[in-house]
């Protein structure tokens, strides 16, 4: 197992064996016979929530059949499929999903299970598109759930704790085109207006000033281009990368060139290494209503974050009703940090960031680096006890548990 690490390389998986079943029967037999097992997707997680000392299984060897139900506007796809590959398949048939994350390299099941998101004031995270899912339970039996099931809101963003998800059914919409513009030096006073100005907006900052260093506006192709001097910014006259010094060729096309949704909504191209690759990441989801106060609190620790941050991204996510979604019940400002790849330097700063954000009920992204105590996280989730009950019912022996999950949900 020493050769098996996460995408960033900061986690070496502790599993005793690594499996790649080629059929559902083989997977069910493997799950039924294991005392501890977890599924691994694209490995784009920066903590040990998905690690196990038992068996680690990839679903990449299962049949990769994709089925489109046009009358119901649904697509059924394998859990291990990357969003970028599904997006290409859908676009060829005239369809899309409503939003994508900043990188298209992540697997469907992993992104959904952790509440991963894109950006947009009126758009939910990726899990909100889920209309149904199939999984293998602790007993090795198949289970299918959809929105008519009482347990459904607890089973979508599940942290991989309820079973091995094998397929997902997602809502689709007609394909659409996007134009992407980058603007420089956004005044903090214009942040709210900027975040609501396009279909999807990301604001990047280096915490060395209160101005946004870059604003990535992904607007519907029919929307008018921003005027000169938009919100006091300067229009970029060349392509940019969110991380200073990285080549912009890795990024999706900018400068207002219209193109398919799946080639503009992510920040990074499917065929290139996303972000910088040599990094750690943290992210905190805050009530949208406290954005100004929360950012002011982060300004107070900027002298700590700036030296160890490669870039930081501000995005918005619409509220939803999924029990463990970081956006459950509240419209959200998500504050993301791309750190340098030095845990000893970064972790003390993470603790200071969390201390600054504590008055604003932060919810950490489940797949990134955080140190917030369990009781503080649980207090922000009204359905935390409901998920704990569901977890104990579906996995009574703790087959899908990890050390990190045991900290979150003891017992």
CSV table of C-alpha atoms in Angstrom, one decimal:
chain,number,residue,atom,x,y,z
A,1,UNK,CA,0.0,0.0,0.0
A,2,UNK,CA,3.0,2.3,0.3
A,3,UNK,CA,2.5,3.3,-3.4
A,4,UNK,CA,-1.1,4.4,-2.9
A,5,UNK,CA,-1.5,8.0,-1.9
A,6,UNK,CA,-4.1,10.7,-2.3
A,7,UNK,CA,-3.9,13.2,-5.2
A,8,UNK,CA,-1.9,15.7,-3.2
A,9,UNK,CA,0.5,13.1,-1.8
A,10,UNK,CA,0.0,14.2,1.8
A,11,UNK,CA,-1.9,11.0,2.8
A,12,UNK,CA,-0.5,7.6,2.4
A,13,UNK,CA,-3.4,5.1,2.6
A,14,UNK,CA,-3.1,2.7,5.5
A,15,UNK,CA,-5.2,-0.1,3.9
A,16,UNK,CA,-4.0,-3.7,4.2
A,17,UNK,CA,-5.1,-4.4,0.6
A,18,UNK,CA,-6.3,-2.6,-2.5
A,19,UNK,CA,-9.0,-4.1,-4.7
A,20,UNK,CA,-10.4,-3.5,-8.2
A,21,UNK,CA,-13.5,-5.6,-8.7
A,22,UNK,CA,-14.7,-6.0,-12.3
A,23,UNK,CA,-18.3,-7.0,-11.5
A,24,UNK,CA,-21.0,-6.1,-9.0
A,25,UNK,CA,-21.0,-9.7,-7.8
A,26,UNK,CA,-17.3,-9.5,-7.0
A,27,UNK,CA,-17.8,-6.2,-5.2
A,28,UNK,CA,-20.7,-7.5,-3.2
A,29,UNK,CA,-18.7,-10.6,-2.1
A,30,UNK,CA,-15.8,-8.3,-1.2
A,31,UNK,CA,-17.9,-6.0,0.9
A,32,UNK,CA,-19.7,-8.9,2.7
A,33,UNK,CA,-16.5,-10.6,3.5
A,34,UNK,CA,-14.6,-7.6,4.9
A,35,UNK,CA,-14.6,-6.3,8.4
A,36,UNK,CA,-13.4,-2.8,7.3
A,37,UNK,CA,-13.7,-1.4,3.8
A,38,UNK,CA,-13.8,2.0,2.0
A,39,UNK,CA,-14.1,3.1,-1.6
A,40,UNK,CA,-11.5,5.4,-3.1
A,41,UNK,CA,-12.3,7.7,-6.1
A,42,UNK,CA,-10.0,10.3,-7.6
A,43,UNK,CA,-8.2,10.7,-4.3
A,44,UNK,CA,-8.9,14.5,-4.3
A,45,UNK,CA,-9.2,14.6,-0.5
A,46,UNK,CA,-6.7,16.2,1.8
A,47,UNK,CA,-7.5,14.4,5.0
A,48,UNK,CA,-8.0,10.8,6.3
A,49,UNK,CA,-11.8,10.7,6.2
A,50,UNK,CA,-11.7,8.1,3.4
A,51,UNK,CA,-8.7,6.1,4.7
A,52,UNK,CA,-9.0,2.7,6.4
A,53,UNK,CA,-6.8,0.1,7.9
A,54,UNK,CA,-9.0,-2.5,6.2
A,55,UNK,CA,-9.7,-2.9,2.5
A,56,UNK,CA,-9.6,-0.1,0.0
A,57,UNK,CA,-11.6,-0.6,-3.2
A,58,UNK,CA,-11.7,1.3,-6.5
A,59,UNK,CA,-14.8,1.0,-8.6
A,60,UNK,CA,-12.9,2.0,-11.8
A,61,UNK,CA,-13.1,-1.6,-13.0
A,62,UNK,CA,-16.9,-1.9,-12.9
A,63,UNK,CA,-19.0,-1.5,-16.1
A,64,UNK,CA,-19.0,2.1,-17.2
A,65,UNK,CA,-22.4,2.2,-18.8
A,66,UNK,CA,-24.2,5.6,-18.8
A,67,UNK,CA,-27.9,5.8,-19.4
A,68,UNK,CA,-29.8,9.0,-20.4
A,69,UNK,CA,-33.6,9.3,-19.6
A,70,UNK,CA,-34.6,12.2,-21.8
A,71,UNK,CA,-38.3,12.4,-20.9
A,72,UNK,CA,-37.4,12.7,-17.2
A,73,UNK,CA,-34.3,14.7,-17.7
A,74,UNK,CA,-32.1,12.3,-15.7
A,75,UNK,CA,-28.8,10.6,-16.3
A,76,UNK,CA,-27.6,7.4,-14.6
A,77,UNK,CA,-23.9,7.0,-14.3
A,78,UNK,CA,-21.2,4.9,-12.6
A,79,UNK,CA,-19.9,6.3,-9.3
A,80,UNK,CA,-16.3,6.2,-10.4
A,81,UNK,CA,-16.8,8.3,-13.5
A,82,UNK,CA,-15.2,11.7,-13.5
A,83,UNK,CA,-17.4,14.7,-13.8
A,84,UNK,CA,-15.4,15.9,-16.9
A,85,UNK,CA,-16.0,12.6,-18.7
A,86,UNK,CA,-19.7,12.6,-17.9
A,87,UNK,CA,-19.9,16.3,-19.0
A,88,UNK,CA,-18.4,15.4,-22.4
A,89,UNK,CA,-20.8,12.5,-22.8
A,90,UNK,CA,-23.8,14.7,-21.9
A,91,UNK,CA,-22.8,17.6,-24.1
A,92,UNK,CA,-22.5,15.4,-27.1
A,93,UNK,CA,-26.2,14.5,-26.5
A,94,UNK,CA,-27.3,18.1,-25.9
A,95,UNK,CA,-27.5,18.0,-22.1
A,96,UNK,CA,-25.6,19.4,-19.1
A,97,UNK,CA,-25.6,19.4,-15.3
A,98,UNK,CA,-26.4,22.7,-13.8
A,99,UNK,CA,-22.9,23.3,-12.3
A,100,UNK,CA,-19.4,21.9,-12.0
A,101,UNK,CA,-16.6,22.2,-9.5
A,102,UNK,CA,-13.5,24.1,-10.2
A,103,UNK,CA,-11.8,21.0,-11.5
A,104,UNK,CA,-13.5,18.3,-13.6
A,105,UNK,CA,-11.1,15.5,-12.6
A,106,UNK,CA,-13.1,14.4,-9.5
A,107,UNK,CA,-15.3,11.3,-9.3
A,108,UNK,CA,-19.1,11.6,-9.1
A,109,UNK,CA,-19.4,9.6,-5.8
A,110,UNK,CA,-16.5,11.3,-4.1
A,111,UNK,CA,-17.7,14.8,-4.9
A,112,UNK,CA,-21.3,14.1,-4.0
A,113,UNK,CA,-20.4,12.4,-0.7
A,114,UNK,CA,-18.4,15.4,0.5
A,115,UNK,CA,-20.8,18.2,-0.7
A,116,UNK,CA,-18.3,19.5,-3.2
A,117,UNK,CA,-19.5,22.5,-5.1
A,118,UNK,CA,-19.1,25.1,-7.9
A,119,UNK,CA,-20.2,28.7,-7.5
A,120,UNK,CA,-23.4,30.6,-8.1
A,121,UNK,CA,-25.8,32.6,-5.9
A,122,UNK,CA,-28.8,30.5,-7.0
A,123,UNK,CA,-27.0,27.1,-7.7
A,124,UNK,CA,-26.7,24.3,-5.1
A,125,UNK,CA,-23.7,22.1,-4.6
A,126,UNK,CA,-23.1,19.1,-6.9
A,127,UNK,CA,-25.0,16.8,-4.5
A,128,UNK,CA,-28.3,18.7,-5.0
A,129,UNK,CA,-28.5,17.4,-8.6
A,130,UNK,CA,-28.7,13.8,-7.2
A,131,UNK,CA,-32.2,12.2,-7.8
A,132,UNK,CA,-31.2,8.7,-6.8
A,133,UNK,CA,-28.3,6.4,-5.9
A,134,UNK,CA,-27.4,2.8,-5.7
A,135,UNK,CA,-25.1,1.3,-3.1
A,136,UNK,CA,-23.8,-1.9,-1.6
A,137,UNK,CA,-24.7,-2.2,2.1
A,138,UNK,CA,-22.6,-3.6,4.9
A,139,UNK,CA,-24.2,-7.0,4.3
A,140,UNK,CA,-23.1,-7.0,0.7
A,141,UNK,CA,-26.7,-6.4,-0.5
A,142,UNK,CA,-27.7,-3.8,-3.2
A,143,UNK,CA,-29.8,-0.9,-2.1
A,144,UNK,CA,-31.5,1.8,-4.3
A,145,UNK,CA,-32.9,5.0,-2.9
A,146,UNK,CA,-34.5,8.1,-4.5
A,147,UNK,CA,-36.1,11.3,-3.4
A,148,UNK,CA,-39.3,9.5,-2.3
A,149,UNK,CA,-37.3,7.7,0.4
A,150,UNK,CA,-37.4,9.2,3.9
A,151,UNK,CA,-33.7,8.5,4.4
A,152,UNK,CA,-32.7,10.2,1.1
A,153,UNK,CA,-31.6,13.6,2.5
A,154,UNK,CA,-29.2,11.7,4.8
A,155,UNK,CA,-27.8,9.4,2.2
A,156,UNK,CA,-26.5,11.7,-0.5
A,157,UNK,CA,-23.8,13.7,1.4
A,158,UNK,CA,-22.9,10.6,3.4
A,159,UNK,CA,-19.0,10.8,3.8
A,160,UNK,CA,-18.9,7.3,2.4
A,161,UNK,CA,-20.2,6.0,5.8
A,162,UNK,CA,-23.4,4.2,4.7
A,163,UNK,CA,-22.1,1.9,2.0
A,164,UNK,CA,-20.2,1.7,-1.2
A,165,UNK,CA,-22.1,3.9,-3.7
A,166,UNK,CA,-21.9,2.3,-7.2
A,167,UNK,CA,-24.2,4.5,-9.3
A,168,UNK,CA,-25.8,7.9,-9.2
A,169,UNK,CA,-28.8,9.4,-11.0
A,170,UNK,CA,-28.4,13.1,-11.7
A,171,UNK,CA,-30.8,15.8,-13.0
A,172,UNK,CA,-29.8,17.2,-16.3
A,173,UNK,CA,-30.7,20.5,-18.2
A,174,UNK,CA,-30.3,21.5,-21.9
A,175,UNK,CA,-26.7,22.2,-22.8
A,176,UNK,CA,-25.7,25.9,-22.7
A,177,UNK,CA,-22.8,28.1,-23.6
A,178,UNK,CA,-20.7,30.3,-21.2
A,179,UNK,CA,-18.4,33.2,-21.7
A,180,UNK,CA,-15.6,33.6,-19.1
A,181,UNK,CA,-14.1,37.0,-18.2
A,182,UNK,CA,-11.4,37.7,-15.6
A,183,UNK,CA,-11.2,41.1,-13.9
A,184,UNK,CA,-8.4,42.3,-11.7
A,185,UNK,CA,-8.3,44.3,-8.4
A,186,UNK,CA,-11.9,44.2,-7.1
A,187,UNK,CA,-12.6,46.6,-4.3
A,188,UNK,CA,-14.0,44.7,-1.2
A,189,UNK,CA,-17.0,47.1,-1.1
A,190,UNK,CA,-18.0,45.6,-4.5
A,191,UNK,CA,-17.8,42.0,-3.5
A,192,UNK,CA,-21.5,41.3,-3.0
A,193,UNK,CA,-22.4,42.8,-6.3
A,194,UNK,CA,-19.6,40.9,-8.1
A,195,UNK,CA,-20.6,37.5,-6.6
A,196,UNK,CA,-24.2,38.0,-7.9
A,197,UNK,CA,-23.2,39.4,-11.3
A,198,UNK,CA,-23.0,36.2,-13.4
A,199,UNK,CA,-24.1,32.5,-13.6
A,200,UNK,CA,-21.0,31.5,-11.7
A,201,UNK,CA,-18.4,33.8,-10.0
A,202,UNK,CA,-15.2,33.2,-8.1
A,203,UNK,CA,-13.2,35.9,-6.4
A,204,UNK,CA,-9.5,35.2,-5.6
A,205,UNK,CA,-7.4,37.0,-3.1
A,206,UNK,CA,-3.9,36.7,-1.6
A,207,UNK,CA,-4.8,38.3,1.7
A,208,UNK,CA,-2.1,40.9,1.2
A,209,UNK,CA,-4.8,43.5,0.7
A,210,UNK,CA,-8.6,43.6,1.0
A,211,UNK,CA,-8.9,43.8,-2.8
A,212,UNK,CA,-9.8,40.7,-4.9
A,213,UNK,CA,-6.8,39.9,-7.0
A,214,UNK,CA,-8.9,38.1,-9.7
A,215,UNK,CA,-12.6,37.8,-10.4
A,216,UNK,CA,-13.6,35.0,-12.7
A,217,UNK,CA,-17.1,35.7,-14.1
A,218,UNK,CA,-18.7,32.8,-16.0
A,219,UNK,CA,-21.7,34.3,-17.6
A,220,UNK,CA,-24.3,32.8,-19.9
A,221,UNK,CA,-23.3,33.5,-23.5
A,222,UNK,CA,-26.3,35.7,-24.3
A,223,UNK,CA,-25.5,38.0,-21.3
A,224,UNK,CA,-23.9,41.4,-22.3
A,225,UNK,CA,-20.1,41.7,-21.7
A,226,UNK,CA,-19.1,43.7,-18.6
A,227,UNK,CA,-18.5,47.4,-19.4
A,228,UNK,CA,-15.0,49.0,-19.1
A,229,UNK,CA,-14.1,49.6,-15.5
A,230,UNK,CA,-16.7,47.2,-14.2
A,231,UNK,CA,-17.0,47.6,-10.4
A,232,UNK,CA,-13.7,49.5,-10.4
A,233,UNK,CA,-11.8,46.6,-11.8
A,234,UNK,CA,-9.4,46.3,-14.8
A,235,UNK,CA,-10.3,43.7,-17.5
A,236,UNK,CA,-7.6,41.1,-18.0
A,237,UNK,CA,-6.0,41.3,-21.4
A,238,UNK,CA,-4.5,37.8,-21.2
A,239,UNK,CA,-5.5,34.5,-19.7
A,240,UNK,CA,-4.8,34.0,-16.0
A,241,UNK,CA,-4.2,31.1,-13.6
A,242,UNK,CA,-5.6,31.4,-10.0
A,243,UNK,CA,-2.3,30.5,-8.5
A,244,UNK,CA,0.4,33.2,-9.3
A,245,UNK,CA,3.2,31.8,-11.4
A,246,UNK,CA,1.3,28.8,-12.8
A,247,UNK,CA,0.8,28.5,-16.6
A,248,UNK,CA,-2.6,29.7,-17.8
A,249,UNK,CA,-2.6,27.0,-20.5
A,250,UNK,CA,-3.9,24.7,-17.7
A,251,UNK,CA,-7.0,26.8,-17.3
A,252,UNK,CA,-10.3,27.0,-19.2
A,253,UNK,CA,-10.6,29.6,-22.0
A,254,UNK,CA,-11.2,33.2,-20.9
A,255,UNK,CA,-11.3,36.6,-22.6
A,256,UNK,CA,-15.1,36.3,-23.3
A,257,UNK,CA,-14.8,33.5,-25.9
A,258,UNK,CA,-18.1,31.6,-25.9
A,259,UNK,CA,-17.9,27.9,-25.4
A,260,UNK,CA,-19.7,24.8,-24.1
A,261,UNK,CA,-20.7,24.9,-20.4
A,262,UNK,CA,-18.3,22.0,-19.5
A,263,UNK,CA,-15.3,23.8,-21.0
A,264,UNK,CA,-15.9,27.1,-19.0
A,265,UNK,CA,-17.5,26.3,-15.7
A,266,UNK,CA,-14.5,24.5,-14.3
A,267,UNK,CA,-11.3,26.6,-13.8
A,268,UNK,CA,-9.1,23.9,-15.1
A,269,UNK,CA,-9.0,21.8,-18.3
A,270,UNK,CA,-9.6,18.1,-17.9
A,271,UNK,CA,-6.3,17.2,-19.7
A,272,UNK,CA,-4.0,19.2,-17.3
A,273,UNK,CA,-3.0,19.1,-13.7
A,274,UNK,CA,-5.5,21.2,-11.8
A,275,UNK,CA,-4.5,24.0,-9.4
A,276,UNK,CA,-0.8,23.8,-8.6
A,277,UNK,CA,-0.7,20.1,-7.7
A,278,UNK,CA,1.8,20.6,-4.8
A,279,UNK,CA,-0.5,21.9,-2.1
A,280,UNK,CA,-2.9,21.5,0.8
A,281,UNK,CA,-6.4,22.8,0.9
A,282,UNK,CA,-8.9,24.0,3.5
A,283,UNK,CA,-12.4,25.5,3.0
A,284,UNK,CA,-15.0,26.9,5.3
A,285,UNK,CA,-18.7,27.4,4.6
A,286,UNK,CA,-20.3,30.4,6.3
A,287,UNK,CA,-23.8,31.9,6.3
A,288,UNK,CA,-24.0,34.3,3.4
A,289,UNK,CA,-25.5,36.9,5.6
A,290,UNK,CA,-22.3,37.2,7.7
A,291,UNK,CA,-19.9,37.4,4.8
A,292,UNK,CA,-18.7,41.0,5.5
A,293,UNK,CA,-18.0,40.3,9.2
A,294,UNK,CA,-16.3,37.0,8.5
A,295,UNK,CA,-14.0,38.5,5.9
A,296,UNK,CA,-13.1,41.3,8.3
A,297,UNK,CA,-12.2,38.7,10.9
A,298,UNK,CA,-10.0,36.9,8.4
A,299,UNK,CA,-8.3,40.2,7.6
A,300,UNK,CA,-7.1,40.2,11.2
A,301,UNK,CA,-5.2,37.0,10.6
A,302,UNK,CA,-4.1,37.8,7.1
A,303,UNK,CA,-0.5,38.4,8.3
A,304,UNK,CA,-0.5,34.6,9.1
A,305,UNK,CA,-2.4,33.3,6.1
A,306,UNK,CA,-0.6,35.3,3.4
A,307,UNK,CA,2.9,33.7,3.8
A,308,UNK,CA,1.6,30.1,3.6
A,309,UNK,CA,-1.3,30.6,1.1
A,310,UNK,CA,-0.8,30.2,-2.7
A,311,UNK,CA,-4.3,31.6,-3.3
A,312,UNK,CA,-7.7,31.9,-1.7
A,313,UNK,CA,-11.1,31.7,-3.4
A,314,UNK,CA,-14.5,33.1,-2.4
A,315,UNK,CA,-17.6,31.4,-3.9
A,316,UNK,CA,-21.3,31.3,-3.2
A,317,UNK,CA,-23.6,28.2,-2.9
A,318,UNK,CA,-27.3,28.1,-2.6
A,319,UNK,CA,-29.0,26.5,0.5
A,320,UNK,CA,-30.2,22.9,0.3
A,321,UNK,CA,-31.9,20.3,2.5
A,322,UNK,CA,-29.3,17.5,2.6
A,323,UNK,CA,-28.5,16.6,6.2
A,324,UNK,CA,-24.6,16.7,6.1
A,325,UNK,CA,-24.3,19.2,3.2
A,326,UNK,CA,-22.1,22.2,4.2
A,327,UNK,CA,-24.9,24.3,2.7
A,328,UNK,CA,-27.8,22.7,4.5
A,329,UNK,CA,-30.4,25.3,5.4
A,330,UNK,CA,-28.4,28.4,4.6
A,331,UNK,CA,-27.1,30.3,1.6
A,332,UNK,CA,-23.3,30.2,1.8
A,333,UNK,CA,-20.1,32.0,1.3
A,334,UNK,CA,-17.4,29.4,0.9
A,335,UNK,CA,-13.9,30.6,1.7
A,336,UNK,CA,-11.2,28.3,0.3
A,337,UNK,CA,-7.5,28.3,1.0
A,338,UNK,CA,-4.9,26.7,-1.3
A,339,UNK,CA,-1.9,26.3,1.1
A,340,UNK,CA,1.7,25.5,0.4
A,341,UNK,CA,2.5,21.8,0.8
A,342,UNK,CA,4.0,22.1,4.3
A,343,UNK,CA,1.7,20.7,7.0
A,344,UNK,CA,4.0,21.9,9.9
A,345,UNK,CA,3.7,25.5,8.7
A,346,UNK,CA,0.1,25.3,7.6
A,347,UNK,CA,-1.7,23.6,10.5
A,348,UNK,CA,-1.0,26.3,13.1
A,349,UNK,CA,-2.4,28.8,10.6
A,350,UNK,CA,-5.5,26.7,10.0
A,351,UNK,CA,-6.1,26.7,13.7
A,352,UNK,CA,-5.9,30.5,13.8
A,353,UNK,CA,-8.3,30.8,10.8
A,354,UNK,CA,-10.8,28.6,12.5
A,355,UNK,CA,-10.5,30.6,15.7
A,356,UNK,CA,-11.2,33.8,13.7
A,357,UNK,CA,-14.2,32.2,12.0
A,358,UNK,CA,-15.6,30.5,15.2
A,359,UNK,CA,-18.2,33.2,15.9
A,360,UNK,CA,-19.8,32.6,12.4
A,361,UNK,CA,-20.6,28.9,12.7
A,362,UNK,CA,-18.2,27.7,10.1
A,363,UNK,CA,-18.7,24.3,8.4
A,364,UNK,CA,-15.5,22.8,7.0
A,365,UNK,CA,-15.4,21.1,3.6
A,366,UNK,CA,-15.4,17.4,4.5
A,367,UNK,CA,-12.6,16.5,2.1
A,368,UNK,CA,-10.1,19.2,3.2
A,369,UNK,CA,-7.8,20.0,6.1
A,370,UNK,CA,-9.6,21.2,9.2
A,371,UNK,CA,-9.2,20.9,13.0
A,372,UNK,CA,-12.6,22.2,14.3
A,373,UNK,CA,-13.8,20.1,17.2
A,374,UNK,CA,-16.6,17.7,16.5
A,375,UNK,CA,-19.0,19.3,18.9
A,376,UNK,CA,-18.5,22.7,17.2
A,377,UNK,CA,-19.3,21.2,13.8
A,378,UNK,CA,-22.2,19.2,15.0
A,379,UNK,CA,-23.8,22.3,16.6
A,380,UNK,CA,-24.1,23.8,13.1
A,381,UNK,CA,-26.0,20.9,11.6
A,382,UNK,CA,-29.7,20.5,12.8
A,383,UNK,CA,-29.8,16.9,11.4
A,384,UNK,CA,-26.6,15.7,12.9
A,385,UNK,CA,-28.4,13.3,15.3
A,386,UNK,CA,-30.6,12.0,12.5
A,387,UNK,CA,-27.5,11.1,10.4
A,388,UNK,CA,-26.0,9.4,13.5
A,389,UNK,CA,-29.1,7.3,13.8
A,390,UNK,CA,-29.1,6.4,10.1
A,391,UNK,CA,-25.4,5.5,10.3
A,392,UNK,CA,-25.9,3.1,13.2
A,393,UNK,CA,-28.9,1.5,11.5
A,394,UNK,CA,-27.2,0.9,8.1
A,395,UNK,CA,-23.7,0.1,9.4
A,396,UNK,CA,-24.1,-1.4,12.9
A,397,UNK,CA,-20.7,-3.0,13.0
A,398,UNK,CA,-18.8,0.0,11.7
A,399,UNK,CA,-17.7,-1.7,8.5
A,400,UNK,CA,-17.4,1.6,6.6
A,401,UNK,CA,-16.0,3.6,9.5
A,402,UNK,CA,-12.6,5.2,9.7
A,403,UNK,CA,-10.7,6.8,12.5
A,404,UNK,CA,-11.9,10.2,11.4
A,405,UNK,CA,-15.5,9.1,11.2
A,406,UNK,CA,-15.2,7.7,14.7
A,407,UNK,CA,-14.2,11.1,16.0
A,408,UNK,CA,-17.3,12.6,14.3
A,409,UNK,CA,-19.8,9.9,15.2
A,410,UNK,CA,-18.6,7.9,18.2
A,411,UNK,CA,-20.1,4.6,19.0
